[in-house]
Amino acid sequence: MNFQLTEEHLMIQKAAREFAQNELKPGVIERDNAMAYPTEGVKRMGELGFLGMMVSPEYGGGGMDTISYVLAMEEISKVDNSCSVIMSVNNSLVCWGLETFGNKEQKDKYLKKLASGEMIGAFCLSEPEAGSDATQQRTTAILDGDHYVINGTKNWITNGKMAGIYLVIAHTDRDKGHRGINCFIVEADTPGVTTGVKEDKLGIRSSDTCSVMFSDVKVPIANRIGEDGFGFKFAMKTLSGGRIGIASQALGIASGAFELATAYSKEREAFGRPISHHQAIAFKLADMATEIEAARLLCLKAAYEKDHGLPYDQSSAMAKVFASETAMKVSTEAVQVHGGYGFVKEYHVERLMRDAKITQIYEGTSEIQRIVISRSLLK
Ligand code: CAA
C-alpha cells in the first residue's frame, strides 16, 4: 500500500489550487449573491482540461485517473462549489456515462465537445415525484417508427439552462418496471424542450439549476444509450462514479473551511493570545483535521477502486455519506471559530456552510447512501 501521490497527481492538484485561488476566488461572493452563472470560470475550466479530466485523449480529454479528479475537485470546491458541481456533473455523469456506455457514433458526435467545454451536459433523472425512488419515472419515451417521443418534467437539473445535451432517463414500457427504463441523448435545441426558472437556492447559488420540460420531443432511436431497457442500470452505474465527485466536493468544502478557520484562529486574539492557543479552539481544529483526513482517504479509496476495475458502489457511497456529513460539521465549526465574522459574507466561510448542505442531498441523499451501503454489506 502506498499513500504517496505521484508527481503527476501533485501537479494536477497544484494547477487546480492555483486556478481556484487566483481565478475563481475573485468575485465568488458577488456571483453567489447575484446567483450569477460563472461563465468565465466554466470557460477556463474547459480550457484547462477540468471538464473532461477522465475522458480518453482520443476524444479530447485528459485521460487522467479518478484520483486526479478527486484532487482537482477538492481544490476547486474549497473556493467555488457552483463551478465544482458543473465540473462534477459534466465529468462523472455525462462524459463518463457517454464514454463508458455510448456507441462510437454517439461519442464522436458529442464527447469531444463535452470534454473541451465547448458544450456542457446535464443528467436528467430526478422528477417532481421521483427523487430518491428513482425507478418511479413518470417521464415517458414512446417508440414511434424510427424515433421516440418524450414527454415529462425533470427537476433540480444542474446545467439545466446551459447544457447543450441532456441525458434523459424515461420509461419506454412501464409494465417492465425498471427494465422498461431507457436513457436518451437529447439536444437542448430540439423542439419541445423548455426550461423553468433558475432555482433560488440556499447554496451553490451561481450554478444553473432548473426544471427541464419535454413536450412531444422527437428523439431518434440512435440516441438511446445501450440496449433497450438499460436506462436504470445506466443511471445507477453512472451515479456510483458521480458520488465520488460529490464526495470530493464535500471534502473540498470541509478542507476549505478548515483552512479559513485555522488561518483566522492564528490571527485573532482573545484573552491576550491567538485563539488557536486556547484549547477550546485547538481541539476543534484537531477534530476537524482528523475527520477531513478520514473523508479524504475514503474518497481516494473509492477512486482507486474505480481506477483498478474493482467494485466501488459501496466505497463511493461510504465516501459520499461520510464526506458530506463532515462538510456540514466542519463548515459549521469553522463558522463558530470565526465568531461573528463567520456570520458575514465577506469571510467566505458562511458560504461554504451553505454549500455543504446540498452534498447530503444530491446524487443520492445520505439516507440513500446508507441503503446502498447496508444492501452491499448484507447481500
Ligand atoms: N449498478 C448496476 N445495477 C444496479 C445498481 C448499480 N449500482 N444499483 C441497482 N442496480 C440494479 C439492480 O441490480 C436491479 O436490477 P435487477 O432487478 O436486474 O437485479 C435494479 O437496478 C433495481 O435495483 P433496486 O431493486 O436496488 O432498486 P430500488 O428501487 O430499490 O432503488 C436505489 C435503488 C439505490 C435506492 C436507487 O433508486 C437510487 O440510487 N436512488 C437515488 C437516486 C439518485 O441518486 N438521484 C440523484 C439524482 S442525479 C443528481 O443529483 C445530479 C445533479 O444534477 C447533481
XYZ file of N, CA, C and O in Angstrom, residues 138-273:
544
model
N -41.916 9.157 -14.220
C -43.180 9.464 -14.903
C -42.916 9.884 -16.356
O -43.826 9.844 -17.180
N -41.712 10.324 -16.618
C -41.394 10.731 -17.992
C -41.455 9.501 -18.894
O -40.942 8.435 -18.539
N -42.104 9.668 -20.040
C -42.240 8.530 -20.955
C -41.508 8.818 -22.268
O -41.365 9.977 -22.671
N -41.059 7.747 -22.883
C -40.457 7.842 -24.222
C -41.121 6.719 -25.032
O -40.833 5.541 -24.819
N -42.020 7.108 -25.896
C -42.805 6.102 -26.627
C -42.239 5.937 -28.038
O -42.072 6.927 -28.770
N -41.972 4.678 -28.384
C -41.399 4.381 -29.706
C -42.441 4.639 -30.794
O -43.584 4.187 -30.694
N -42.027 5.390 -31.831
C -42.935 5.711 -32.928
C -42.103 5.702 -34.219
O -41.480 6.700 -34.564
N -42.074 4.536 -34.876
C -41.262 4.405 -36.094
C -39.784 4.437 -35.758
O -39.312 3.653 -34.942
N -39.066 5.406 -36.354
C -37.610 5.451 -36.153
C -37.190 6.408 -35.038
O -36.031 6.783 -34.938
N -38.174 6.818 -34.235
C -37.803 7.730 -33.139
C -38.665 7.472 -31.898
O -39.658 6.738 -31.956
N -38.258 8.052 -30.806
C -39.047 8.036 -29.567
C -39.657 9.419 -29.377
O -39.070 10.427 -29.800
N -40.818 9.454 -28.694
C -41.440 10.742 -28.368
C -41.440 10.872 -26.842
O -42.039 10.056 -26.136
N -40.716 11.892 -26.369
C -40.532 12.046 -24.911
C -41.470 13.117 -24.360
O -41.595 14.214 -24.922
N -42.129 12.755 -23.242
C -42.991 13.698 -22.522
C -42.720 13.576 -21.025
O -42.675 12.456 -20.501
N -42.558 14.709 -20.366
C -42.375 14.675 -18.908
C -41.585 15.876 -18.418
O -41.162 16.731 -19.203
N -41.407 15.911 -17.090
C -40.691 17.031 -16.459
C -39.596 16.499 -15.558
O -39.820 15.561 -14.794
N -38.423 17.091 -15.656
C -37.297 16.729 -14.800
C -37.007 17.909 -13.861
O -37.055 19.069 -14.290
N -36.694 17.590 -12.615
C -36.481 18.632 -11.595
C -35.032 18.725 -11.143
O -34.325 17.721 -11.175
N -34.662 19.892 -10.616
C -33.352 20.105 -9.968
C -32.200 19.758 -10.912
O -31.235 19.116 -10.500
N -32.309 20.153 -12.155
C -31.293 19.732 -13.116
C -30.118 20.717 -13.141
O -30.264 21.874 -13.542
N -28.958 20.212 -12.709
C -27.730 21.013 -12.770
C -27.368 21.207 -14.240
O -27.424 20.245 -15.015
N -26.997 22.415 -14.616
C -26.674 22.789 -16.006
C -27.941 22.827 -16.876
O -27.860 22.776 -18.106
N -29.103 22.925 -16.218
C -30.388 22.848 -16.934
C -30.522 23.818 -18.092
O -30.997 23.453 -19.161
N -30.105 25.078 -17.873
C -30.284 26.064 -18.945
C -29.087 26.108 -19.892
O -29.231 26.440 -21.058
N -27.902 25.800 -19.368
C -26.686 25.996 -20.153
C -26.301 24.757 -20.968
O -25.426 24.838 -21.833
N -26.908 23.617 -20.665
C -26.469 22.374 -21.312
C -26.745 22.382 -22.812
O -27.764 22.917 -23.269
N -25.836 21.755 -23.549
C -26.055 21.528 -24.985
C -26.768 20.201 -25.206
O -27.502 20.031 -26.187
N -26.513 19.249 -24.311
C -27.266 17.992 -24.371
C -27.718 17.563 -22.972
O -27.062 17.875 -21.968
N -28.830 16.850 -22.971
C -29.352 16.251 -21.744
C -29.301 14.737 -21.894
O -29.648 14.215 -22.960
N -28.889 14.053 -20.835
C -29.081 12.598 -20.790
C -30.376 12.402 -20.026
O -30.457 12.706 -18.826
N -31.398 11.930 -20.721
C -32.746 11.894 -20.142
C -33.166 10.447 -19.874
O -33.162 9.605 -20.782
N -33.528 10.186 -18.628
C -33.983 8.855 -18.236
C -35.504 8.844 -18.344
O -36.175 9.743 -17.812
N -36.048 7.845 -19.023
C -37.505 7.819 -19.221
C -37.996 6.385 -19.351
O -37.243 5.492 -19.750
N -39.276 6.199 -19.036
C -39.909 4.898 -19.188
C -40.318 4.675 -20.638
O -41.002 5.516 -21.215
N -39.910 3.564 -21.209
C -40.398 3.230 -22.550
C -41.470 2.143 -22.453
O -42.235 1.943 -23.382
N -41.487 1.429 -21.330
C -42.508 0.394 -21.137
C -42.701 0.188 -19.637
O -41.918 -0.516 -18.986
N -43.744 0.835 -19.129
C -43.980 0.821 -17.678
C -44.193 -0.598 -17.134
O -43.810 -0.902 -16.004
N -44.796 -1.471 -17.961
C -45.092 -2.838 -17.485
C -43.822 -3.602 -17.115
O -43.865 -4.566 -16.363
N -42.702 -3.178 -17.669
C -41.447 -3.898 -17.398
C -40.712 -3.366 -16.166
O -39.587 -3.791 -15.888
N -41.328 -2.433 -15.438
C -40.674 -1.872 -14.245
C -39.364 -1.198 -14.614
O -39.276 -0.541 -15.654
N -38.325 -1.410 -13.778
C -37.065 -0.697 -14.064
C -36.413 -1.193 -15.351
O -35.592 -0.494 -15.949
N -36.815 -2.401 -15.813
C -36.231 -2.905 -17.077
C -36.878 -2.246 -18.297
O -36.458 -2.484 -19.428
N -37.890 -1.421 -18.052
C -38.517 -0.669 -19.153
C -38.069 0.781 -19.158
O -38.753 1.640 -19.706
N -36.908 1.049 -18.528
C -36.388 2.431 -18.498
C -35.198 2.535 -19.451
O -34.392 1.602 -19.548
N -35.129 3.662 -20.172
C -34.007 3.899 -21.083
C -33.416 5.283 -20.853
O -34.051 6.137 -20.217
N -32.218 5.479 -21.374
C -31.585 6.803 -21.315
C -31.365 7.303 -22.746
O -30.892 6.553 -23.606
N -31.708 8.565 -22.982
C -31.596 9.151 -24.319
C -30.736 10.408 -24.289
O -30.792 11.178 -23.323
N -30.003 10.606 -25.378
C -29.288 11.876 -25.550
C -30.263 12.819 -26.256
O -30.733 12.522 -27.357
N -30.561 13.932 -25.590
C -31.496 14.897 -26.196
C -30.762 16.221 -26.370
O -30.247 16.788 -25.393
N -30.705 16.699 -27.587
C -30.062 18.002 -27.825
C -30.977 19.104 -27.302
O -32.204 19.035 -27.474
N -30.358 20.093 -26.660
C -31.156 21.110 -25.967
C -32.049 21.928 -26.901
O -33.087 22.432 -26.476
N -31.624 22.036 -28.174
C -32.444 22.858 -29.078
C -33.493 22.036 -29.835
O -34.096 22.514 -30.795
N -33.754 20.812 -29.387
C -34.800 20.005 -30.029
C -36.165 20.639 -29.732
O -36.423 21.010 -28.578
N -37.028 20.776 -30.753
C -38.344 21.363 -30.486
C -39.080 20.600 -29.375
O -39.040 19.373 -29.314
N -39.705 21.366 -28.476
C -40.460 20.753 -27.369
C -39.699 20.742 -26.054
O -40.263 20.435 -25.012
N -38.405 21.112 -26.086
C -37.625 21.181 -24.845
C -37.691 22.614 -24.313
O -37.370 23.562 -25.033
N -38.124 22.764 -23.048
C -38.123 24.095 -22.422
C -37.559 23.975 -21.006
O -37.526 22.878 -20.445
N -37.147 25.112 -20.451
C -36.603 25.081 -19.084
C -37.381 26.036 -18.190
O -37.941 27.033 -18.663
N -37.402 25.714 -16.883
C -38.090 26.566 -15.908
C -37.165 27.667 -15.413
O -36.053 27.839 -15.917
N -37.625 28.394 -14.393
C -36.800 29.493 -13.873
C -35.621 28.917 -13.091
O -35.706 27.812 -12.545
N -34.552 29.687 -13.024
C -33.385 29.269 -12.242
C -33.781 29.238 -10.765
O -34.357 30.199 -10.256
N -33.477 28.138 -10.087
C -33.867 27.995 -8.681
C -33.057 28.950 -7.796
O -31.853 29.110 -7.990
N -33.749 29.545 -6.815
C -33.126 30.441 -5.834
C -32.754 29.574 -4.628
O -33.587 29.231 -3.804
N -31.468 29.191 -4.543
C -31.075 28.120 -3.625
C -30.330 28.644 -2.384
O -29.783 29.735 -2.385
N -30.266 27.788 -1.358
C -29.510 28.082 -0.134
C -28.012 28.201 -0.437
O -27.332 29.103 0.053
N -27.503 27.253 -1.213
C -26.073 27.234 -1.542
C -25.892 27.016 -3.035
O -26.870 27.004 -3.786
N -24.645 26.823 -3.427
C -24.259 26.705 -4.852
C -25.175 27.589 -5.716
O -25.732 27.158 -6.728
N -25.283 28.863 -5.287
C -26.315 29.735 -5.854
C -26.035 30.174 -7.293
O -26.948 30.558 -8.020
N -24.770 30.137 -7.700
C -24.469 30.573 -9.062
C -24.722 29.464 -10.069
O -24.900 29.730 -11.253
N -24.699 28.225 -9.594
C -24.861 27.129 -10.550
C -26.274 27.181 -11.110
O -27.188 27.711 -10.492
N -26.388 26.593 -12.276
C -27.619 26.697 -13.056
C -28.475 25.470 -12.750
O -28.205 24.382 -13.232
N -29.472 25.661 -11.879
C -30.365 24.553 -11.518
C -31.784 24.935 -11.896
O -32.269 25.997 -11.478
N -32.453 24.100 -12.660
C -33.836 24.419 -13.042
C -34.555 23.137 -13.459
O -33.947 22.076 -13.549
N -35.850 23.261 -13.695
C -36.610 22.139 -14.259
C -36.401 22.132 -15.766
O -36.165 23.185 -16.372
N -36.501 20.944 -16.343
C -36.449 20.841 -17.811
C -37.696 20.064 -18.241
O -37.982 18.979 -17.714
N -38.442 20.659 -19.150
C -39.701 20.056 -19.598
C -39.569 19.511 -21.024
O -38.946 20.151 -21.877
N -40.181 18.356 -21.251
C -40.146 17.710 -22.569
C -41.587 17.516 -23.028
O -42.373 16.829 -22.380
N -41.932 18.170 -24.123
C -43.298 18.064 -24.623
C -43.259 17.576 -26.072
O -42.832 18.294 -26.974
N -43.645 16.317 -26.269
C -43.620 15.686 -27.600
C -42.259 15.878 -28.285
O -42.182 16.309 -29.443
N -41.223 15.586 -27.543
C -39.855 15.767 -28.069
C -39.445 14.508 -28.845
O -39.414 13.404 -28.302
N -39.157 14.698 -30.142
C -38.797 13.555 -31.004
C -37.289 13.318 -30.956
O -36.498 14.220 -31.234
N -36.923 12.095 -30.580
C -35.507 11.748 -30.473
C -35.245 10.474 -31.281
O -35.947 9.476 -31.108
N -34.258 10.491 -32.185
C -34.002 9.285 -32.994
C -33.623 8.079 -32.122
O -32.989 8.255 -31.066
N -33.952 6.883 -32.594
C -33.573 5.657 -31.855
C -32.060 5.641 -31.625
O -31.586 5.175 -30.591
N -31.322 6.184 -32.585
C -29.851 6.191 -32.483
C -29.357 6.933 -31.249
O -28.203 6.775 -30.852
N -30.226 7.732 -30.622
C -29.801 8.490 -29.435
C -30.049 7.746 -28.128
O -29.794 8.283 -27.055
N -30.550 6.504 -28.221
C -30.708 5.715 -26.989
C -29.336 5.162 -26.588
O -28.581 4.696 -27.444
N -29.029 5.220 -25.295
C -27.725 4.703 -24.836
C -27.900 3.246 -24.401
O -28.698 2.940 -23.514
N -27.167 2.379 -25.062
C -27.162 0.954 -24.685
C -28.378 0.198 -25.212
O -29.220 0.729 -25.940
N -28.443 -1.066 -24.806
C -29.542 -1.957 -25.194
C -30.861 -1.436 -24.636
O -30.872 -0.753 -23.605
N -31.954 -1.838 -25.291
C -33.285 -1.463 -24.795
C -33.435 -1.948 -23.342
O -33.159 -3.110 -23.037
N -33.833 -1.058 -22.452
C -34.063 -1.435 -21.051
C -32.859 -1.232 -20.140
O -32.916 -1.521 -18.944
N -31.766 -0.661 -20.694
C -30.540 -0.497 -19.905
C -30.538 0.805 -19.081
O -29.664 1.033 -18.257
N -31.549 1.656 -19.256
C -31.501 3.018 -18.703
C -31.355 3.101 -17.192
O -30.634 3.962 -16.681
N -32.046 2.231 -16.445
C -31.945 2.344 -14.981
C -30.553 1.943 -14.514
O -29.948 2.604 -13.675
N -30.043 0.859 -15.102
C -28.687 0.429 -14.710
C -27.658 1.481 -15.136
O -26.689 1.741 -14.426
N -27.889 2.073 -16.294
C -27.011 3.168 -16.740
C -26.968 4.259 -15.656
O -25.903 4.720 -15.262
N -28.159 4.636 -15.173
C -28.219 5.710 -14.169
C -27.508 5.292 -12.889
O -26.734 6.072 -12.309
N -27.738 4.067 -12.446
C -27.138 3.611 -11.184
C -25.613 3.523 -11.283
O -24.882 3.948 -10.396
N -25.134 2.945 -12.397
C -23.683 2.794 -12.564
C -23.024 4.164 -12.680
O -21.946 4.403 -12.130
N -23.671 5.058 -13.405
C -23.100 6.386 -13.594
C -23.080 7.154 -12.271
O -22.104 7.827 -11.930
N -24.170 7.021 -11.511
C -24.239 7.726 -10.228
C -23.190 7.227 -9.230
O -22.728 7.982 -8.377
N -22.809 5.957 -9.330
C -21.774 5.451 -8.413
C -20.482 6.235 -8.576
O -19.791 6.529 -7.597
N -20.141 6.570 -9.809
C -18.949 7.396 -10.051
C -19.211 8.849 -9.680
O -18.347 9.531 -9.136
N -20.443 9.311 -9.986
C -20.812 10.692 -9.637
C -20.655 10.936 -8.150
O -20.248 12.021 -7.722
N -20.959 9.920 -7.363
C -20.885 10.088 -5.905
C -19.447 10.296 -5.436
O -19.217 10.938 -4.411
N -18.474 9.787 -6.191
C -17.068 10.078 -5.840
C -16.805 11.577 -6.080
O -16.120 12.234 -5.287
N -17.381 12.104 -7.145
C -17.220 13.543 -7.432
C -17.846 14.401 -6.341
O -17.227 15.364 -5.863
N -19.062 14.059 -5.919
C -19.727 14.872 -4.887
C -19.037 14.681 -3.530
O -18.924 15.623 -2.740
N -18.560 13.469 -3.266
C -17.793 13.258 -2.026
C -16.563 14.159 -2.027
O -16.216 14.766 -1.006
N -15.912 14.293 -3.168
C -14.713 15.147 -3.263
C -15.089 16.614 -3.134
O -14.307 17.417 -2.610
N -16.265 16.958 -3.639
C -16.736 18.330 -3.456
C -16.916 18.607 -1.951
O -16.476 19.634 -1.432
N -17.553 17.660 -1.254
C -17.774 17.811 0.186
C -16.436 17.895 0.915
O -16.251 18.711 1.829
N -15.492 17.071 0.482
C -14.147 17.100 1.068
C -13.525 18.491 0.904
O -12.933 19.047 1.841
N -13.679 19.058 -0.281
C -13.128 20.397 -0.548
C -13.794 21.464 0.313
O -13.131 22.381 0.799
N -15.105 21.332 0.507
C -15.813 22.304 1.363
C -15.235 22.221 2.782
O -14.928 23.233 3.411
N -15.072 20.982 3.273
C -14.554 20.806 4.632
C -13.120 21.326 4.727
O -12.781 22.072 5.662
N -12.274 20.975 3.761
C -10.875 21.402 3.900
C -10.732 22.899 3.646
O -9.896 23.555 4.275
N -11.568 23.459 2.786
C -11.554 24.915 2.575
C -11.955 25.646 3.853
O -11.315 26.632 4.256
N -13.013 25.163 4.505
C -13.494 25.795 5.743
C -12.433 25.651 6.843
O -12.190 26.583 7.623
N -11.791 24.492 6.869
C -10.740 24.259 7.875
C -9.564 25.229 7.670
O -9.040 25.805 8.622
N -9.160 25.411 6.420
C -8.032 26.323 6.144
C -8.370 27.747 6.589
O -7.539 28.441 7.187
N -9.605 28.162 6.305
C -10.018 29.516 6.706
C -10.028 29.635 8.233
O -9.556 30.623 8.798
N -10.557 28.614 8.895
C -10.667 28.654 10.361
C -9.274 28.649 11.000
O -9.017 29.374 11.977
N -8.364 27.841 10.444
C -7.019 27.765 11.009
C -6.307 29.121 10.871
O -5.719 29.633 11.836
N -6.381 29.697 9.674
C -5.706 30.991 9.453
C -6.289 32.052 10.387
O -5.548 32.816 11.020
N -7.608 32.068 10.492
C -8.250 33.084 11.342
C -7.845 32.887 12.804
O -7.566 33.852 13.531
N -7.786 31.633 13.235
C -7.503 31.357 14.653
C -6.074 31.761 15.042
O -5.785 31.984 16.206
N -5.207 31.836 14.042
C -3.822 32.247 14.347
C -3.708 33.777 14.435
O -2.786 34.305 15.046
N -4.632 34.461 13.765
C -4.587 35.936 13.741
C -5.393 36.561 14.865
O -4.988 37.547 15.472
N -6.526 36.001 15.133
C -7.470 36.599 16.086
C -6.996 36.358 17.517
O -6.706 35.219 17.892
N -6.938 37.435 18.282
C -6.511 37.270 19.674
C -7.681 37.442 20.620
O -8.592 38.234 20.370
N -7.662 36.692 21.698
C -8.640 36.860 22.782
C -7.959 36.454 24.078
O -7.144 35.515 24.085
N -8.248 37.164 25.123
C -7.635 36.909 26.440
C -6.098 36.891 26.327
O -5.424 36.048 26.904
N -5.559 37.800 25.500
C -4.118 38.017 25.446
C -3.328 37.070 24.552
O -2.105 37.117 24.550
N -3.968 36.201 23.797
C -3.195 35.336 22.877
C -4.074 34.894 21.698
O -5.307 34.989 21.784
